[in-house]
Coordinates of C-alpha atoms and ligand atoms in Angstrom, one line a residue:
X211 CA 16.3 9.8 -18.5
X212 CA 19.7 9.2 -16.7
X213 CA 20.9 5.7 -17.9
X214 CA 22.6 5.0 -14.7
X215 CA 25.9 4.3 -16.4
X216 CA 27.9 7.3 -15.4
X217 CA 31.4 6.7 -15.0
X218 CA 31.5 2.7 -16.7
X219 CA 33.8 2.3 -19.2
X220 CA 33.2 0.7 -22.9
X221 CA 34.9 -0.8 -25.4
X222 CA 32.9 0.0 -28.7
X223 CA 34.8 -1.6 -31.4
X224 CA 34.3 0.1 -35.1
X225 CA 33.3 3.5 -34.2
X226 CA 35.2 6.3 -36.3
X227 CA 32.1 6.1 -38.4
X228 CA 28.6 5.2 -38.6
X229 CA 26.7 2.9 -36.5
X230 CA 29.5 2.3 -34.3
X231 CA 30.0 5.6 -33.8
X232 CA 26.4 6.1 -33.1
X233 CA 27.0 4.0 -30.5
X234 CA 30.3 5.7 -29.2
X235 CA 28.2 9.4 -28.9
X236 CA 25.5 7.5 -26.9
X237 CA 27.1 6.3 -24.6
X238 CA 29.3 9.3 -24.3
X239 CA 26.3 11.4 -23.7
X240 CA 25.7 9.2 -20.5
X241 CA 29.4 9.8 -19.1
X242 CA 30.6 6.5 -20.2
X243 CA 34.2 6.4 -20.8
X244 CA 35.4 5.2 -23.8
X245 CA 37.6 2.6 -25.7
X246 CA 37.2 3.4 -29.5
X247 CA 38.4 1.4 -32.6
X248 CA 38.8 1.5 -36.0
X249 CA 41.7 0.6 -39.0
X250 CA 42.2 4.2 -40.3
X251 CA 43.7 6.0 -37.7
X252 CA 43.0 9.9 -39.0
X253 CA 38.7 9.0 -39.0
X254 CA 39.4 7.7 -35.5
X255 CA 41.1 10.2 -33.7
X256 CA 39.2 12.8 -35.4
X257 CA 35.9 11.0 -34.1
X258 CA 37.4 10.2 -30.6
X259 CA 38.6 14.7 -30.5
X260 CA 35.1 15.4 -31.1
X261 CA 33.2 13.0 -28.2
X262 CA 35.8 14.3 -25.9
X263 CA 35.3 18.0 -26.6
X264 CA 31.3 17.6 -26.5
X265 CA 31.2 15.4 -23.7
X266 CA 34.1 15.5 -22.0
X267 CA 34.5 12.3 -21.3
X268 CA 38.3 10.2 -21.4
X269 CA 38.5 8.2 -24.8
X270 CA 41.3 6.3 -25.7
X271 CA 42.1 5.3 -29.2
X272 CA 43.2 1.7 -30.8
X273 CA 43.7 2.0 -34.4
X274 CA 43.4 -1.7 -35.8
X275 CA 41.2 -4.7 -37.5
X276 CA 39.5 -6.0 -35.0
X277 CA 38.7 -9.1 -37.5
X278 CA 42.2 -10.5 -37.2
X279 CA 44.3 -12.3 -34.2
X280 CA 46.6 -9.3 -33.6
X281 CA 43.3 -6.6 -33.5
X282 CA 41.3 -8.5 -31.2
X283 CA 45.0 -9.1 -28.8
X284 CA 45.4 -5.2 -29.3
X285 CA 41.9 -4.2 -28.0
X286 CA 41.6 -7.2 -24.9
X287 CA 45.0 -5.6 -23.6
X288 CA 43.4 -2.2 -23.7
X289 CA 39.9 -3.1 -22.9
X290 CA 40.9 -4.9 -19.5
X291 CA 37.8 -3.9 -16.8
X292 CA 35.6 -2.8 -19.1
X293 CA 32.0 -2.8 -18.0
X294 CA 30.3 -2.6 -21.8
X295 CA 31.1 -4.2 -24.7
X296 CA 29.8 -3.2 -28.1
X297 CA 31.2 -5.7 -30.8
X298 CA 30.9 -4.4 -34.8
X299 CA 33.4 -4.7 -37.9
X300 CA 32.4 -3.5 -41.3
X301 CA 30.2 -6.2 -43.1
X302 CA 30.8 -8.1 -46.2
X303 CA 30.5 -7.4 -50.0
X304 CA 27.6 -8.1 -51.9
X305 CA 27.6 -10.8 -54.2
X306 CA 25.5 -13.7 -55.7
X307 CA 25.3 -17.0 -53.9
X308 CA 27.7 -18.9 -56.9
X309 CA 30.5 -16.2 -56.2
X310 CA 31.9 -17.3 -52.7
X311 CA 34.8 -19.5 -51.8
X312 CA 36.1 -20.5 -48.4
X313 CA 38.1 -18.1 -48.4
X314 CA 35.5 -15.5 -48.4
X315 CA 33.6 -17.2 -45.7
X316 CA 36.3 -17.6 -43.7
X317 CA 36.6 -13.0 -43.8
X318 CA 33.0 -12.9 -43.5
X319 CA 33.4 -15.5 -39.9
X320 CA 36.3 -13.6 -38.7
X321 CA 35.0 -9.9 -39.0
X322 CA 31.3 -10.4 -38.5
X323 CA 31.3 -14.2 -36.0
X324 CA 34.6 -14.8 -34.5
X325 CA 35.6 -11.7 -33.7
X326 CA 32.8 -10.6 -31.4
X327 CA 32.9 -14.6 -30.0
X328 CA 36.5 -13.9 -29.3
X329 CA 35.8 -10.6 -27.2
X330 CA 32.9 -11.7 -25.1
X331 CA 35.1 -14.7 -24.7
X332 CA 38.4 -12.7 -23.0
X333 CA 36.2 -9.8 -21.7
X334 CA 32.5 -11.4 -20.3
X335 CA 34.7 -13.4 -17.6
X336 CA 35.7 -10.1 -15.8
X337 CA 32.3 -9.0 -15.7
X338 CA 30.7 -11.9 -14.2
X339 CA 33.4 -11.6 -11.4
X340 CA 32.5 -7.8 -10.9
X341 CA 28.7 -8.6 -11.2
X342 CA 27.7 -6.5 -14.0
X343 CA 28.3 -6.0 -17.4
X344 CA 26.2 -5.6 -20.9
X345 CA 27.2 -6.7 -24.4
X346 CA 25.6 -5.5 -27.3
X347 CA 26.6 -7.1 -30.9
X348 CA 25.6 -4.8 -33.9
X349 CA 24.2 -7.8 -36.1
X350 CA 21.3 -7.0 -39.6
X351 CA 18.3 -7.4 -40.2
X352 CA 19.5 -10.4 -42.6
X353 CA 19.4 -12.0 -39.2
X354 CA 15.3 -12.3 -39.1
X355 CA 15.0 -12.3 -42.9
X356 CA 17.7 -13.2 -45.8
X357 CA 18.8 -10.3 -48.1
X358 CA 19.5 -12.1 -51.2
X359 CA 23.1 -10.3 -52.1
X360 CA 24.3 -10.2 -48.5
X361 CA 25.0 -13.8 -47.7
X362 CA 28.2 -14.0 -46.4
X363 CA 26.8 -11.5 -43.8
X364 CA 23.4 -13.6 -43.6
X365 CA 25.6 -16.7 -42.9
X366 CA 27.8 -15.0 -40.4
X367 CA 25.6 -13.2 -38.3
X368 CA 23.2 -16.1 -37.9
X369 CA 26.2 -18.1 -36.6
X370 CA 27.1 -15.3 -34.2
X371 CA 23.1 -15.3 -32.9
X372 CA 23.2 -18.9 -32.3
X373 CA 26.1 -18.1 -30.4
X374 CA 24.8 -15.2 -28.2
X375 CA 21.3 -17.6 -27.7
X376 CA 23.0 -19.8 -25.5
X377 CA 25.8 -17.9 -24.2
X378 CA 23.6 -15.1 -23.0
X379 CA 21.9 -17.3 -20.7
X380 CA 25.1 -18.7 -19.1
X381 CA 26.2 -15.6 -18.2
X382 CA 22.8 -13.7 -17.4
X383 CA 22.9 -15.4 -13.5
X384 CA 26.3 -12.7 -12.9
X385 CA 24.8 -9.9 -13.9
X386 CA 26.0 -10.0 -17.3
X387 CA 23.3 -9.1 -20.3
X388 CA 24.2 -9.8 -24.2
X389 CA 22.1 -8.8 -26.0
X390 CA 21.7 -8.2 -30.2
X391 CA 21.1 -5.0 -32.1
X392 CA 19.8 -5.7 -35.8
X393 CA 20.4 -2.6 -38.0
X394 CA 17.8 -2.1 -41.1
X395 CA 19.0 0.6 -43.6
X396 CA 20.5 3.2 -41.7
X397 CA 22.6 6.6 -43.5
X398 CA 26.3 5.3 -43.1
X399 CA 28.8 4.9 -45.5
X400 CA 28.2 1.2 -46.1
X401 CA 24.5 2.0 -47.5
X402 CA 25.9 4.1 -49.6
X403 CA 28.3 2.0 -51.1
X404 CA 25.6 -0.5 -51.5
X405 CA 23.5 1.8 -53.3
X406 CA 26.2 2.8 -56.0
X407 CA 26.6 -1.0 -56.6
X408 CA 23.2 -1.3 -56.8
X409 CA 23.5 1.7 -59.5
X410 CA 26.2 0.5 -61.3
X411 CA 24.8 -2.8 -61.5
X412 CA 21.0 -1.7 -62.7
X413 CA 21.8 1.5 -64.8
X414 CA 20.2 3.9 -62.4
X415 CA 21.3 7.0 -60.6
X416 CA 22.7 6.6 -57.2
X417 CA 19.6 8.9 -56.3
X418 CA 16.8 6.0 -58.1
X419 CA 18.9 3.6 -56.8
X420 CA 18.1 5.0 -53.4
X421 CA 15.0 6.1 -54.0
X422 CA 13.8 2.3 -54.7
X423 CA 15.6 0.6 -51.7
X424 CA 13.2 3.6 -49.5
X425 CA 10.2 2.8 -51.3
X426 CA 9.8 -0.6 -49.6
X427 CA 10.5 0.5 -45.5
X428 CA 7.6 1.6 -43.9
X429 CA 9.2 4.3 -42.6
X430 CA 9.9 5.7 -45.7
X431 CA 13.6 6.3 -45.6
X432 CA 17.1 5.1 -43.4
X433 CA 17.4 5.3 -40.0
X434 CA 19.9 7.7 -38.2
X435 CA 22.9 6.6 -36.5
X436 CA 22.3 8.9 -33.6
X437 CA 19.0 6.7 -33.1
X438 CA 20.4 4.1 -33.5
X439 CA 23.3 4.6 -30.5
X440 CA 20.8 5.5 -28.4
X441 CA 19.0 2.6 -28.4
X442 CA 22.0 1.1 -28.2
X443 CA 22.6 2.9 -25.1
X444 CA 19.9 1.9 -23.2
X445 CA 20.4 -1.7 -23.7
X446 CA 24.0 -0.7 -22.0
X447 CA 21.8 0.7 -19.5
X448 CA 20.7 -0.2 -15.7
X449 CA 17.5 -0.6 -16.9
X450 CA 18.4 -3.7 -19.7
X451 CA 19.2 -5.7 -16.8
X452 CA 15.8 -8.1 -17.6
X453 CA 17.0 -7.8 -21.5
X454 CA 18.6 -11.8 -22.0
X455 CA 19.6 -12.6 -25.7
X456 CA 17.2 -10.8 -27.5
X457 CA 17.6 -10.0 -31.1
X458 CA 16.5 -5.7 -31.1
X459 CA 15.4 -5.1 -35.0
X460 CA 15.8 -1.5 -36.1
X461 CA 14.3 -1.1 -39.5
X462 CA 11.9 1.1 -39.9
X463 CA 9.3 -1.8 -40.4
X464 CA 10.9 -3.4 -43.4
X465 CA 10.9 -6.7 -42.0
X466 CA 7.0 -7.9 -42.9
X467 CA 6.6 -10.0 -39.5
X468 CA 4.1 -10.6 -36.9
X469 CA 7.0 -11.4 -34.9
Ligands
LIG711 P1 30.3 2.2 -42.1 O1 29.6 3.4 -42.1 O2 31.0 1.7 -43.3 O3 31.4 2.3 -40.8 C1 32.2 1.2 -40.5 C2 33.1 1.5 -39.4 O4 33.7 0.4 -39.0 C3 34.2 2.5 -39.7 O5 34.5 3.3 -38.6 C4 35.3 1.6 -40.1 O6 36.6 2.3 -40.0 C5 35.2 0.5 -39.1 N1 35.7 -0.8 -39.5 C6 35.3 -1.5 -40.6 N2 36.0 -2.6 -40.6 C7 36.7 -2.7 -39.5 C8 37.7 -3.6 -39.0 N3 37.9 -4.8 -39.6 N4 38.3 -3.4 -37.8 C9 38.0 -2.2 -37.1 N5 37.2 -1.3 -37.6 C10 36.5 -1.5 -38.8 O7 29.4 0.9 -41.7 P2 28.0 0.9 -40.9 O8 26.9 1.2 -41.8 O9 28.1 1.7 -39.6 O10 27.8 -0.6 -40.5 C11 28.3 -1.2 -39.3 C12 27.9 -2.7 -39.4 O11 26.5 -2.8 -39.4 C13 28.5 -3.4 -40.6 O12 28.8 -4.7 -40.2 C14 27.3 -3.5 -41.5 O13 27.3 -4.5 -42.4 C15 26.1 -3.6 -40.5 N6 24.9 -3.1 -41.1 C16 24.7 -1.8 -41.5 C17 23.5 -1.4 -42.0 C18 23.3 0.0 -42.5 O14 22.2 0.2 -43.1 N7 24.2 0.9 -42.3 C19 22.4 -2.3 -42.1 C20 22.6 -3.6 -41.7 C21 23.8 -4.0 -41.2 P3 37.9 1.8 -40.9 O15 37.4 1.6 -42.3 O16 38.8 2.9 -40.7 O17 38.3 0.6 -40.2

């Protein structure tokens, strides 16, 4: 199925790794052009080498943390035109609900709320006065149902939905869809290091750690990244065009709900 997005350019912020980089490949494999992000600069370009040599599509590189002021100047300056926009930042530690100050709200808002907010906010303008443009924000399944040691990101990412509810349909009369994409456990990194906390914390193998979190998705184990993007990728697509501030959950069927 051809996406109709041949030739659009995308900024997909977070992508050396994991679902970002899902996301990157995706729409690389459509003949998007690309924009790609992350802190570390030797996991980027090596990522960024690799969708160029497979795909052989231009991507250009912007190493730096797209939670702060400086990032998010950095990436509007080299994002200016894009057609896509696919907003992510790693998310925040676990904890217990007794162990958060401001100050770790405030990280949690800035990576995983204000950041995305500031990018539709400099980049969605452009694409209403061009008449088309698509906005996916990687979000959780914490979004539709709490997970009890991520609630900085549950906090975060339900202030970011809110935000995307109403915007969406302001901006949906110029051709302009933003939608959300909630991830359930998917085989990154940042699972990983959840499940060795979870180890460390219960006396289990990393392996029983795992093992358990599995046992309780449907699906009966993580999602893959490459999925992932793809979907991802068609909600980039021509075809999203009908798709207004929807909340996509990804999870295997771990959320219990009719709805
Ligand atoms: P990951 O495997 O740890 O990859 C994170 C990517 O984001 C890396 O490329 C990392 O590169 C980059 N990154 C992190 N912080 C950044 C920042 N401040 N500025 C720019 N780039 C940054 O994580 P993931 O599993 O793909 O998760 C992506 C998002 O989805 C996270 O917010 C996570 O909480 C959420 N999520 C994931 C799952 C899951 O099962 N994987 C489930 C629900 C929600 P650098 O470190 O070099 O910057």
């Amino acid at each position: 199925m051809d996406l109709g997005i041949k030739g659009k350019r995308a900024l997909v912020c977070a992508s050396s790794k994991g679902l970002g980089l899902g996301c990157a490949r995706a729409l690389a494999a459509e003949g998007v052009d690309l924009i790609m992000n992350a802190r570390g600069a030797d996991a980027l370009e090596a990522a960024a080498g690799a969708i160029r040599t497979e795909f052989g599509v231009d991507v250009v590189t912007v190493a730096c943390d797209v939670s702060t002021p400086e990032g998010q100047t950095t990436l509007i300056e080299a994002a200016q035109g894009v057609d896509i926009l696919v907003n992510n930042a790693g998310g925040p530690p676990p904890g217990m609900w007794t162990d958060w100050d401001r100050e770790d709200f405030i990280k949690a808002l800035d990576a995983n709320m204000l950041a995305p907010i500031a990018l539709m906010k400099a980049l969605v303008p452009g694409m209403m006065e061009r008449g088309w443009g698509r906005v996916v924000n990687i979000t959780s399944q914490s979004v539709k149902a709490p997970i009890a040691v991520l609630g900085l990101s549950n906090s975060a990412r339900a202030g970011l939905t809110g935000y995307v509810a109403g915007t969406s349909r302001q901006v949906a009369p110029y051709g302009v869809n933003i939608n959300n994409l909630l991830p359930g456990s998917h085989d990154t990194d940042r699972i990983a290091a959840l499940d060795s906390g979870n180890a460390a914390k219960d006396g289990k193998s990393v392996e029983e750690a795992r093992a358990a979190r599995q046992s309780s998705i449907p699906a009966g184990r993580d999602g893959d990244p490459r999925d992932f993007g793809a979907t991802c990728a068609f909600m980039c697509s021509q075809y999203a065009s009908f798709m207004v501030g929807q909340n996509i959950l990804l999870d295997g069927g771990n959320i219990n709900a009719t709805l």
